[in-house]
């Protein structure tokens, strides 16, 4: 019998990883407080308002606008910078669909570009090559919490007069050159969906340092109202994206743990870089010196099957799961999704954008394809474990490597 747990051997991992989500009496007390206050609505409540101020301050931004979820946060941010039909917004091809679908919701065209082979983040050269006279903005994603090359992206947006939105759904607490991400460009958006590093099941926020943007985005999220004006005066085209007090109550409690938990994930991520970096055939996601802190929505590494007796990635993942190491699915490249392949994405477009087929749909995306097929993601809650847990992750991989032939 093989030593591998997948084939009946003993599991590497005996002690369980921490569970997610986490809560204690603070969540319970905050919820009860909202209940008994009878102020369940964001407009007259205090919890969501407090949370948006505290979270923005934590991310070193002047303003925070709490939003129903991370997808809506992107939609409101795009509306806040004035994206409209006919515009183009550059987005990475390796991300959750929301990064692109939010652009379609404004009636603009998301232009998909490839990512870097080593960081899996937006490739600045590919961005430059995709800029046209219709390009209005770039949405960057900090994949797995690792900030993209912000120096180059900010320089490009400045030189071309574009806006930059950071889709920071993976990157609560992450830094670039010692500065928290999210408000480095015009705006940053976050998600508090249940897999994210602070959560209320659903939820989101926009942060910014730009007062004019904040005024417009806040108005859009609250039915086009303006602060201090009569309740039934509506100045802008908006909708209702307000976050409830229940979620504000939970998020305030979650926020109190975020810095400690981010510190732990960051330390464990650095330890895994060392331990896994030493394994032939495993290459951790590129961490640049400017990535001074990683909030680690996931720990991502590249798997080279040729160093594992040619065992396919999917089989390798089955084997590490059997050893007790959790795994998170990687994103299919956006251009391969049905919504793009079938042409359904054009439902939101008008004019020539609705009739033409953009060139990015016939382009190869070698790095997005490779990261889908060959990257492995360990979810954030595993990084809340201790050092011994990290050593066990490395042992499990080494064990699979030394018995890889058993899997063929
Ligand atoms: C989670 C996520 C979002 C937003 O998701 P919601 O579920 O709408 O909160 C946006 N972008 C990325 C990259 C995400 O992972």
Tab-separated table of C-alpha atoms and ligand atoms in Angstrom:
chain	number	residue	atom	x	y	z
A	1	UNK	CA	0.000	0.000	0.000
A	2	UNK	CA	1.175	3.550	-0.769
A	3	UNK	CA	2.114	5.978	2.005
A	4	UNK	CA	-0.152	8.570	0.354
A	5	UNK	CA	-3.424	9.283	2.185
A	6	UNK	CA	-5.251	9.345	-1.172
A	7	UNK	CA	-4.279	5.698	-1.666
A	8	UNK	CA	-5.003	4.521	1.876
A	9	UNK	CA	-1.878	5.740	3.713
A	10	UNK	CA	-1.830	7.835	6.897
A	11	UNK	CA	-2.871	11.489	6.601
A	12	UNK	CA	-0.086	14.031	7.146
A	13	UNK	CA	-2.396	16.439	8.953
A	14	UNK	CA	-3.872	15.289	12.226
A	15	UNK	CA	-4.614	18.605	13.991
A	16	UNK	CA	-7.425	20.548	12.265
A	17	UNK	CA	-6.849	23.998	10.745
A	18	UNK	CA	-8.787	26.912	12.318
A	19	UNK	CA	-12.415	27.181	11.166
A	20	UNK	CA	-13.920	30.097	9.255
A	21	UNK	CA	-15.826	32.354	9.841
A	22	UNK	CA	-14.936	33.154	13.444
A	23	UNK	CA	-17.017	35.009	16.023
A	24	UNK	CA	-17.286	35.581	19.747
A	25	UNK	CA	-19.467	37.521	22.184
A	26	UNK	CA	-18.636	40.817	20.457
A	27	UNK	CA	-20.664	39.853	17.362
A	28	UNK	CA	-23.474	38.583	19.616
A	29	UNK	CA	-23.561	41.775	21.723
A	30	UNK	CA	-23.369	44.087	18.704
A	31	UNK	CA	-26.274	42.286	17.035
A	32	UNK	CA	-28.384	42.448	20.177
A	33	UNK	CA	-27.598	46.106	20.549
A	34	UNK	CA	-28.913	46.806	17.034
A	35	UNK	CA	-31.974	44.650	17.682
A	36	UNK	CA	-32.919	46.416	20.870
A	37	UNK	CA	-32.142	49.902	19.517
A	38	UNK	CA	-34.865	49.374	16.869
A	39	UNK	CA	-32.515	51.182	14.473
A	40	UNK	CA	-32.088	48.469	11.882
A	41	UNK	CA	-31.634	50.806	8.957
A	42	UNK	CA	-28.291	52.244	7.905
A	43	UNK	CA	-29.713	55.733	7.431
A	44	UNK	CA	-30.594	56.214	11.104
A	45	UNK	CA	-28.256	53.610	12.578
A	46	UNK	CA	-24.736	53.980	13.979
A	47	UNK	CA	-22.968	50.629	13.430
A	48	UNK	CA	-22.518	50.678	9.647
A	49	UNK	CA	-21.486	54.319	9.761
A	50	UNK	CA	-18.937	53.575	12.479
A	51	UNK	CA	-17.656	50.592	10.533
A	52	UNK	CA	-17.130	52.565	7.334
A	53	UNK	CA	-15.124	55.185	9.197
A	54	UNK	CA	-13.060	52.621	11.111
A	55	UNK	CA	-12.369	50.426	8.102
A	56	UNK	CA	-11.338	53.407	5.951
A	57	UNK	CA	-9.005	54.568	8.742
A	58	UNK	CA	-7.551	51.064	9.020
A	59	UNK	CA	-6.824	51.081	5.280
A	60	UNK	CA	-5.321	54.590	5.592
A	61	UNK	CA	-8.058	56.213	3.496
A	62	UNK	CA	-10.051	59.359	4.182
A	63	UNK	CA	-13.472	58.007	3.167
A	64	UNK	CA	-15.423	54.770	3.364
A	65	UNK	CA	-18.833	53.958	1.858
A	66	UNK	CA	-20.319	50.639	3.026
A	67	UNK	CA	-22.053	48.785	0.174
A	68	UNK	CA	-24.283	45.685	-0.074
A	69	UNK	CA	-21.493	43.504	-1.501
A	70	UNK	CA	-18.146	43.611	-3.304
A	71	UNK	CA	-19.677	43.364	-6.778
A	72	UNK	CA	-21.945	46.327	-6.087
A	73	UNK	CA	-18.965	48.209	-4.637
A	74	UNK	CA	-17.278	47.910	-8.053
A	75	UNK	CA	-20.468	49.044	-9.839
A	76	UNK	CA	-20.821	52.092	-7.601
A	77	UNK	CA	-17.113	52.933	-7.880
A	78	UNK	CA	-17.331	52.794	-11.689
A	79	UNK	CA	-20.429	55.013	-11.630
A	80	UNK	CA	-18.583	57.313	-9.215
A	81	UNK	CA	-15.761	57.877	-11.701
A	82	UNK	CA	-18.286	58.449	-14.481
A	83	UNK	CA	-17.875	55.284	-16.568
A	84	UNK	CA	-20.587	55.185	-19.230
A	85	UNK	CA	-21.635	53.320	-22.394
A	86	UNK	CA	-18.955	53.485	-25.068
A	87	UNK	CA	-16.085	53.534	-22.561
A	88	UNK	CA	-13.498	50.806	-22.117
A	89	UNK	CA	-12.139	49.628	-18.767
A	90	UNK	CA	-9.073	47.387	-18.624
A	91	UNK	CA	-9.358	44.385	-16.282
A	92	UNK	CA	-7.168	41.325	-15.652
A	93	UNK	CA	-8.232	38.070	-17.304
A	94	UNK	CA	-7.509	36.040	-14.124
A	95	UNK	CA	-10.035	37.161	-11.527
A	96	UNK	CA	-13.558	36.636	-10.223
A	97	UNK	CA	-16.186	37.548	-12.832
A	98	UNK	CA	-17.335	40.596	-10.807
A	99	UNK	CA	-14.243	42.575	-11.868
A	100	UNK	CA	-15.524	42.462	-15.463
A	101	UNK	CA	-19.309	42.083	-14.985
A	102	UNK	CA	-19.416	45.314	-12.960
A	103	UNK	CA	-18.014	47.139	-16.011
A	104	UNK	CA	-20.754	45.626	-18.208
A	105	UNK	CA	-23.371	46.866	-15.707
A	106	UNK	CA	-22.294	50.450	-16.399
A	107	UNK	CA	-22.795	49.769	-20.132
A	108	UNK	CA	-19.026	49.936	-20.807
A	109	UNK	CA	-16.761	47.270	-22.266
A	110	UNK	CA	-14.345	45.389	-20.007
A	111	UNK	CA	-11.112	44.860	-21.948
A	112	UNK	CA	-9.446	41.672	-20.731
A	113	UNK	CA	-5.658	41.611	-20.512
A	114	UNK	CA	-3.198	38.955	-19.435
A	115	UNK	CA	-1.467	38.690	-16.068
A	116	UNK	CA	2.214	38.271	-15.188
A	117	UNK	CA	3.478	34.689	-15.215
A	118	UNK	CA	5.110	34.991	-11.791
A	119	UNK	CA	2.792	37.264	-9.734
A	120	UNK	CA	-0.497	36.256	-11.468
A	121	UNK	CA	-1.388	39.978	-11.259
A	122	UNK	CA	-2.200	42.483	-14.011
A	123	UNK	CA	0.747	42.806	-16.416
A	124	UNK	CA	1.589	46.528	-16.881
A	125	UNK	CA	2.999	45.916	-20.383
A	126	UNK	CA	-0.213	44.175	-21.444
A	127	UNK	CA	-2.185	47.105	-19.975
A	128	UNK	CA	-0.213	49.652	-22.006
A	129	UNK	CA	-0.723	47.639	-25.177
A	130	UNK	CA	-4.520	47.565	-24.605
A	131	UNK	CA	-5.029	51.314	-24.100
A	132	UNK	CA	-7.150	53.020	-26.795
A	133	UNK	CA	-8.749	56.464	-27.012
A	134	UNK	CA	-11.848	54.937	-25.381
A	135	UNK	CA	-10.025	53.644	-22.308
A	136	UNK	CA	-11.189	55.478	-19.185
A	137	UNK	CA	-10.016	53.321	-16.307
A	138	UNK	CA	-8.099	50.279	-15.130
A	139	UNK	CA	-9.302	47.876	-12.456
A	140	UNK	CA	-6.412	46.094	-10.773
A	141	UNK	CA	-6.916	42.996	-8.590
A	142	UNK	CA	-4.423	42.141	-5.840
A	143	UNK	CA	-4.670	38.390	-6.341
A	144	UNK	CA	-4.599	36.328	-3.171
A	145	UNK	CA	-3.765	39.564	-1.315
A	146	UNK	CA	-0.462	40.172	-3.137
A	147	UNK	CA	-0.469	43.778	-4.325
A	148	UNK	CA	0.074	44.159	-8.076
A	149	UNK	CA	2.929	46.308	-9.400
A	150	UNK	CA	1.359	49.587	-8.259
A	151	UNK	CA	4.352	51.780	-9.138
A	152	UNK	CA	4.034	50.947	-12.816
A	153	UNK	CA	0.234	50.911	-12.888
A	154	UNK	CA	-0.010	54.308	-11.190
A	155	UNK	CA	2.588	55.713	-13.573
A	156	UNK	CA	0.642	54.376	-16.583
A	157	UNK	CA	-2.701	55.751	-15.350
A	158	UNK	CA	-1.098	59.132	-14.723
A	159	UNK	CA	0.621	59.301	-18.103
A	160	UNK	CA	-2.572	58.341	-19.980
A	161	UNK	CA	-4.992	60.345	-17.806
A	162	UNK	CA	-6.885	57.228	-16.632
A	163	UNK	CA	-8.564	56.373	-13.321
A	164	UNK	CA	-7.397	53.416	-11.269
A	165	UNK	CA	-9.743	51.277	-9.161
A	166	UNK	CA	-8.264	48.615	-6.890
A	167	UNK	CA	-10.509	45.557	-6.599
A	168	UNK	CA	-9.171	44.681	-3.156
A	169	UNK	CA	-11.572	41.817	-2.392
A	170	UNK	CA	-8.524	39.640	-1.571
A	171	UNK	CA	-6.365	42.236	0.085
A	172	UNK	CA	-7.770	43.586	3.361
A	173	UNK	CA	-4.701	44.751	5.302
A	174	UNK	CA	-2.255	44.241	2.408
A	175	UNK	CA	0.433	46.854	1.763
A	176	UNK	CA	2.531	48.195	-1.093
A	177	UNK	CA	5.724	49.946	0.119
A	178	UNK	CA	4.396	50.104	3.669
A	179	UNK	CA	1.177	51.826	2.552
A	180	UNK	CA	-2.180	50.047	2.825
A	181	UNK	CA	-3.695	49.235	-0.583
A	182	UNK	CA	-7.135	50.434	-1.741
A	183	UNK	CA	-6.721	54.193	-1.881
A	184	UNK	CA	-3.523	54.371	-3.969
A	185	UNK	CA	-5.594	55.192	-7.074
A	186	UNK	CA	-9.014	56.875	-7.162
A	187	UNK	CA	-10.875	54.181	-5.232
A	188	UNK	CA	-10.608	50.703	-3.773
A	189	UNK	CA	-13.376	48.157	-3.290
A	190	UNK	CA	-13.579	45.303	-0.783
A	191	UNK	CA	-15.887	42.335	-0.266
A	192	UNK	CA	-17.112	40.864	3.025
A	193	UNK	CA	-18.603	37.726	1.461
A	194	UNK	CA	-18.172	34.649	3.639
A	195	UNK	CA	-14.828	33.428	2.239
A	196	UNK	CA	-13.135	36.833	2.627
A	197	UNK	CA	-10.780	37.740	5.483
A	198	UNK	CA	-13.434	39.686	7.354
A	199	UNK	CA	-17.029	38.793	6.708
A	200	UNK	CA	-20.689	39.374	7.441
A	201	UNK	CA	-21.766	36.673	4.977
A	202	UNK	CA	-22.319	39.422	2.404
A	203	UNK	CA	-21.111	43.010	2.327
A	204	UNK	CA	-18.687	45.421	0.725
A	205	UNK	CA	-17.084	48.839	0.964
A	206	UNK	CA	-15.500	51.511	-1.225
A	207	UNK	CA	-12.595	53.559	0.130
A	208	UNK	CA	-11.011	56.689	-1.336
A	209	UNK	CA	-9.016	59.837	-0.643
A	210	UNK	CA	-10.780	61.786	-3.406
A	211	UNK	CA	-13.490	64.090	-2.023
A	212	UNK	CA	-15.255	64.664	-5.364
A	213	UNK	CA	-15.349	60.932	-6.075
A	214	UNK	CA	-16.636	60.209	-2.576
A	215	UNK	CA	-19.494	62.686	-2.947
A	216	UNK	CA	-20.642	61.137	-6.219
A	217	UNK	CA	-20.205	57.491	-5.144
A	218	UNK	CA	-22.025	58.100	-1.853
A	219	UNK	CA	-24.875	59.727	-3.751
A	220	UNK	CA	-25.078	56.834	-6.261
A	221	UNK	CA	-25.246	54.300	-3.408
A	222	UNK	CA	-28.119	56.173	-1.722
A	223	UNK	CA	-30.655	56.707	-4.519
A	224	UNK	CA	-28.896	59.833	-5.819
A	225	UNK	CA	-29.355	61.755	-2.571
A	226	UNK	CA	-26.832	64.275	-1.237
A	227	UNK	CA	-25.901	64.474	2.439
A	228	UNK	CA	-27.829	67.053	4.451
A	229	UNK	CA	-30.520	67.528	1.786
A	230	UNK	CA	-34.222	66.715	2.036
A	231	UNK	CA	-34.930	62.967	1.961
A	232	UNK	CA	-36.963	63.147	-1.243
A	233	UNK	CA	-34.495	65.225	-3.188
A	234	UNK	CA	-32.513	63.140	-5.692
A	235	UNK	CA	-29.667	64.739	-7.610
A	236	UNK	CA	-27.919	61.885	-9.401
A	237	UNK	CA	-28.787	58.656	-11.149
A	238	UNK	CA	-28.381	56.191	-8.322
A	239	UNK	CA	-29.821	53.118	-6.698
A	240	UNK	CA	-30.023	51.552	-3.247
A	241	UNK	CA	-26.723	49.911	-2.325
A	242	UNK	CA	-26.862	50.623	1.428
A	243	UNK	CA	-25.481	48.013	3.828
A	244	UNK	CA	-27.762	47.048	6.722
A	245	UNK	CA	-27.037	47.630	10.402
A	246	UNK	CA	-26.865	43.861	11.047
A	247	UNK	CA	-23.871	43.576	8.783
A	248	UNK	CA	-22.321	46.739	10.210
A	249	UNK	CA	-22.662	45.223	13.696
A	250	UNK	CA	-20.869	42.019	12.687
A	251	UNK	CA	-18.203	43.783	10.634
A	252	UNK	CA	-17.257	46.081	13.520
A	253	UNK	CA	-16.549	42.999	15.617
A	254	UNK	CA	-14.658	41.310	12.761
A	255	UNK	CA	-12.558	44.421	12.149
A	256	UNK	CA	-11.220	44.306	15.693
A	257	UNK	CA	-9.510	40.981	14.817
A	258	UNK	CA	-8.311	41.892	11.341
A	259	UNK	CA	-4.898	43.322	12.156
A	260	UNK	CA	-3.824	40.380	14.327
A	261	UNK	CA	-5.115	37.897	11.803
A	262	UNK	CA	-3.454	39.743	8.912
A	263	UNK	CA	-0.158	39.710	10.821
A	264	UNK	CA	-0.460	35.974	11.337
A	265	UNK	CA	-1.361	35.241	7.702
A	266	UNK	CA	1.513	37.428	6.540
A	267	UNK	CA	4.048	35.669	8.814
A	268	UNK	CA	2.804	32.226	7.828
A	269	UNK	CA	2.894	33.255	4.163
A	270	UNK	CA	6.553	34.246	4.503
A	271	UNK	CA	7.316	30.951	6.221
A	272	UNK	CA	5.577	29.025	3.419
A	273	UNK	CA	7.596	31.012	0.859
A	274	UNK	CA	10.725	29.606	2.510
A	275	UNK	CA	9.475	26.067	3.042
A	276	UNK	CA	7.729	25.602	-0.311
A	277	UNK	CA	10.325	27.662	-2.187
A	278	UNK	CA	12.831	24.940	-1.266
A	279	UNK	CA	10.778	22.223	-2.963
A	280	UNK	CA	11.846	21.485	-6.532
A	281	UNK	CA	8.827	22.117	-8.780
A	282	UNK	CA	6.970	24.474	-6.399
A	283	UNK	CA	7.240	28.228	-7.073
A	284	UNK	CA	5.434	30.569	-4.655
A	285	UNK	CA	3.554	33.552	-6.145
A	286	UNK	CA	6.122	36.317	-6.734
A	287	UNK	CA	6.465	38.523	-3.664
A	288	UNK	CA	8.252	41.749	-4.537
A	289	UNK	CA	10.186	43.698	-1.873
A	290	UNK	CA	7.419	46.341	-2.193
A	291	UNK	CA	4.873	43.741	-0.958
A	292	UNK	CA	5.558	44.717	2.649
A	293	UNK	CA	2.440	42.988	3.971
A	294	UNK	CA	0.099	40.444	2.423
A	295	UNK	CA	-3.420	39.985	3.866
A	296	UNK	CA	-3.447	36.601	2.054
A	297	UNK	CA	-6.962	35.779	0.938
A	298	UNK	CA	-5.105	32.716	-0.303
A	299	UNK	CA	-1.595	31.327	-0.430
A	300	UNK	CA	-0.859	30.739	-4.130
A	301	UNK	CA	1.921	28.720	-5.700
A	302	UNK	CA	2.780	27.348	-9.132
A	303	UNK	CA	2.974	23.570	-9.496
A	304	UNK	CA	5.337	22.035	-12.060
A	305	UNK	CA	4.132	18.516	-12.811
A	306	UNK	CA	7.408	17.502	-14.447
A	307	UNK	CA	8.974	17.460	-10.973
A	308	UNK	CA	6.126	15.256	-9.699
A	309	UNK	CA	6.332	12.309	-12.128
A	310	UNK	CA	3.986	14.223	-14.458
A	311	UNK	CA	1.035	13.963	-12.060
A	312	UNK	CA	-1.634	16.417	-13.346
A	313	UNK	CA	-2.476	19.432	-11.164
A	314	UNK	CA	-5.993	18.124	-10.418
A	315	UNK	CA	-4.597	14.802	-9.186
A	316	UNK	CA	-1.940	16.592	-7.098
A	317	UNK	CA	-4.731	18.673	-5.514
A	318	UNK	CA	-6.727	15.531	-4.704
A	319	UNK	CA	-3.605	14.150	-3.046
A	320	UNK	CA	-2.918	17.227	-0.875
A	321	UNK	CA	-6.587	17.388	0.135
A	322	UNK	CA	-6.416	13.747	1.212
A	323	UNK	CA	-3.356	14.663	3.311
A	324	UNK	CA	-5.589	17.215	5.099
A	325	UNK	CA	-4.529	20.426	3.322
A	326	UNK	CA	-7.531	22.489	2.132
A	327	UNK	CA	-7.681	23.781	-1.416
A	328	UNK	CA	-9.509	26.621	-3.122
A	329	UNK	CA	-10.367	26.469	-6.828
A	330	UNK	CA	-8.502	28.820	-9.177
A	331	UNK	CA	-10.344	31.214	-11.509
A	332	UNK	CA	-11.038	30.118	-15.073
A	333	UNK	CA	-9.748	32.818	-17.468
A	334	UNK	CA	-12.604	35.300	-17.965
A	335	UNK	CA	-12.497	35.142	-21.786
A	336	UNK	CA	-13.359	31.423	-21.557
A	337	UNK	CA	-16.536	31.990	-19.505
A	338	UNK	CA	-19.860	31.322	-21.222
A	339	UNK	CA	-20.935	34.934	-20.831
A	340	UNK	CA	-18.060	35.990	-23.114
A	341	UNK	CA	-17.926	32.936	-25.392
A	342	UNK	CA	-21.671	33.027	-26.172
A	343	UNK	CA	-21.769	36.785	-26.767
A	344	UNK	CA	-24.205	37.251	-23.834
A	345	UNK	CA	-21.903	40.008	-22.493
A	346	UNK	CA	-23.186	42.212	-25.347
A	347	UNK	CA	-26.641	42.429	-23.703
A	348	UNK	CA	-25.356	45.374	-21.692
A	349	UNK	CA	-23.550	47.123	-24.544
A	350	UNK	CA	-24.803	49.543	-27.158
A	351	UNK	CA	-23.586	51.181	-30.374
A	352	UNK	CA	-20.637	49.608	-32.139
A	353	UNK	CA	-19.569	47.869	-28.934
A	354	UNK	CA	-22.685	45.686	-29.204
A	355	UNK	CA	-22.006	44.683	-32.814
A	356	UNK	CA	-18.206	44.331	-32.976
A	357	UNK	CA	-16.326	41.398	-31.478
A	358	UNK	CA	-13.367	42.778	-29.534
A	359	UNK	CA	-9.926	41.454	-30.431
A	360	UNK	CA	-9.229	40.255	-26.891
A	361	UNK	CA	-11.695	37.414	-27.430
A	362	UNK	CA	-9.490	35.885	-30.101
A	363	UNK	CA	-6.174	36.564	-28.361
A	364	UNK	CA	-4.196	33.932	-26.492
A	365	UNK	CA	-3.820	34.510	-22.754
A	366	UNK	CA	-0.898	32.200	-21.951
A	367	UNK	CA	-0.389	33.325	-18.358
A	368	UNK	CA	-4.074	33.336	-17.350
A	369	UNK	CA	-4.427	29.842	-18.863
A	370	UNK	CA	-1.301	28.637	-17.079
A	371	UNK	CA	-2.349	30.020	-13.705
A	372	UNK	CA	-5.775	28.382	-14.077
A	373	UNK	CA	-4.219	25.040	-14.973
A	374	UNK	CA	-1.100	25.036	-12.808
A	375	UNK	CA	-1.559	27.290	-9.774
A	376	UNK	CA	-2.685	25.909	-6.419
A	377	UNK	CA	-4.506	28.006	-3.804
A	378	UNK	CA	-4.550	27.296	-0.077
A	379	UNK	CA	-7.445	29.248	1.511
A	380	UNK	CA	-6.874	32.050	4.011
A	381	UNK	CA	-8.125	30.255	7.129
A	382	UNK	CA	-5.299	27.694	6.833
A	383	UNK	CA	-2.874	30.619	7.257
A	384	UNK	CA	-4.456	31.328	10.650
A	385	UNK	CA	-2.793	28.148	11.885
A	386	UNK	CA	0.543	27.977	13.715
A	387	UNK	CA	4.081	27.323	12.457
A	388	UNK	CA	3.663	23.583	12.876
A	389	UNK	CA	0.684	23.738	10.502
A	390	UNK	CA	2.884	25.412	7.860
A	391	UNK	CA	5.561	22.740	8.264
A	392	UNK	CA	2.854	20.105	7.778
A	393	UNK	CA	1.772	21.736	4.510
A	394	UNK	CA	5.370	21.466	3.288
A	395	UNK	CA	5.684	17.862	4.559
A	396	UNK	CA	2.496	16.860	2.748
A	397	UNK	CA	3.842	18.230	-0.540
A	398	UNK	CA	7.249	16.576	-0.050
A	399	UNK	CA	5.534	13.294	0.736
A	400	UNK	CA	3.476	13.498	-2.457
A	401	UNK	CA	6.624	14.312	-4.414
A	402	UNK	CA	8.539	11.347	-3.117
A	403	UNK	CA	5.624	8.989	-3.836
A	404	UNK	CA	4.408	10.736	-6.996
A	405	UNK	CA	4.819	7.592	-9.114
A	406	UNK	CA	2.102	5.893	-7.030
A	407	UNK	CA	-0.373	8.415	-8.462
A	408	UNK	CA	0.371	7.628	-12.103
B	1	LIG	C1	-15.201	38.241	-3.771
B	1	LIG	C2	-14.758	39.077	-4.905
B	1	LIG	C3	-15.486	40.186	-5.379
B	1	LIG	C4	-16.829	40.614	-4.850
B	1	LIG	O1	-17.605	39.603	-4.460
B	1	LIG	P1	-19.011	39.703	-3.700
B	1	LIG	O2	-19.314	38.261	-3.520
B	1	LIG	O3	-19.946	40.413	-4.609
B	1	LIG	O4	-18.848	40.422	-2.395
B	1	LIG	C5	-14.920	40.968	-6.376
B	1	LIG	N1	-13.720	40.671	-6.900
B	1	LIG	C6	-12.992	39.633	-6.474
B	1	LIG	C7	-11.629	39.425	-7.062
B	1	LIG	C8	-13.488	38.782	-5.482
B	1	LIG	O5	-12.754	37.731	-5.083
